[in-house]
Phi, psi and omega in degrees: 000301157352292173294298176306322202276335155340288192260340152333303225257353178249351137330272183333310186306316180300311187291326148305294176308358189248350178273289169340305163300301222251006149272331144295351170244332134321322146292322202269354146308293177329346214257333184265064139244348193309161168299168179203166224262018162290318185267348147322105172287105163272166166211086194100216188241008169238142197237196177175134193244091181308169186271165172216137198328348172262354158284347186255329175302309161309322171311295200306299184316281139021287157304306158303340176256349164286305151297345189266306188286333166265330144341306198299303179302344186277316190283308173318315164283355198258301198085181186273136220266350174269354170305120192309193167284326183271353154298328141259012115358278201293320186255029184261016183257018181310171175265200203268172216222155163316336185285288188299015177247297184297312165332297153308299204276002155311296191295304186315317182286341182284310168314300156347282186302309187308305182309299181293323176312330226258315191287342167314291179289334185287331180301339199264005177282172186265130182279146181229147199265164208080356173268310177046202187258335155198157207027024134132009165244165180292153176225143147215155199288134174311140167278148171116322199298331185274309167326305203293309201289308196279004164271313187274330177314298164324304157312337158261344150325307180280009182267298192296324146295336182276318182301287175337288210307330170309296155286353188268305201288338166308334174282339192254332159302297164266025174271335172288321187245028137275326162288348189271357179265315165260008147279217238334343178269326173299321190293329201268021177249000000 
């Protein structure tokens, strides 16, 4: 039984790093598809910014790493499903744990990323003039902002894995050695 929840979690694991990636390569599309000040119109002192493939590269990037961070955190917390009640109970006032520290600094670089990636795509939507992207001018994105965001995507990927794995195998050490308490209490009866 074991060996099935084994290769569940490792399906899963798989299915975050390949969401985690292709959000990571989606940025870094993104960052050569971006507008570039070539594509700026002016007219006068109102300007105007066609939309660009990398507003759609930025959804998708988004969408695969949201999904890639709650998955990934869905396996930490759901945990191994044979764990008594009372066992987490007893560990659940632990102070923090190595997992739970890499877990945090998942999330904080997952806010991070979300922010730039999300402020990033929105610039690259089409500006209109007198509309622009805030308060009626044109923005276009720094080279490098798709770059830095697709480094903390990676980065939080190795949090959230490091974290997993970390919890899963501390759950399967005392699921081993808690079955292993009960051959022996069987043996000695």
């Amino acid at each position: 039984m074991e060996k099935l929840h084994l290769l569940t979690y490792s399906l899963i694991l798989c299915v975050v790093l390949s969401l985690a990636l292709l959000s990571f390569i989606f940025c870094i599309i993104a960052e050569f598809k971006k507008l570039k000040v070539n594509d700026l119109m002016l007219d006068g002192k109102l300007c105007e910014l066609p939309e660009s493939a990398a507003f759609w590269f930025g959804i998708a990037a988004l969408i695969c790493f949201i999904s890639a961070q709650i998955i990934g955190n869905m396996i930490i917390l759901v945990g191994n499903p044979q764990n008594s009640k009372e066992r987490r109970s007893c560990c659940q006032f632990k102070s923090p744990t190595i997992a739970g520290i890499l877990l945090l600094i998942s999330w904080i670089n997952f806010g991070t990323s979300v922010i730039l990636i999300s402020t990033a795509t929105s610039m690259n939507r089409r500006q209109l003039y007198g509309k622009g992207w805030l308060d009626g001018e044109c923005y276009l994105v720094k080279n490098g902002v798709f770059v830095g965001a697709a480094v903390l995507v990676l980065v939080s990927l190795g949090c959230t894995f490091a974290s997993a794995i970390l919890t899963l195998r501390e759950q399967y050490h005392v699921s081993a050695h808690e079955n292993a308490k009960k051959v022996a209490f069987l043996n000695e009866t």
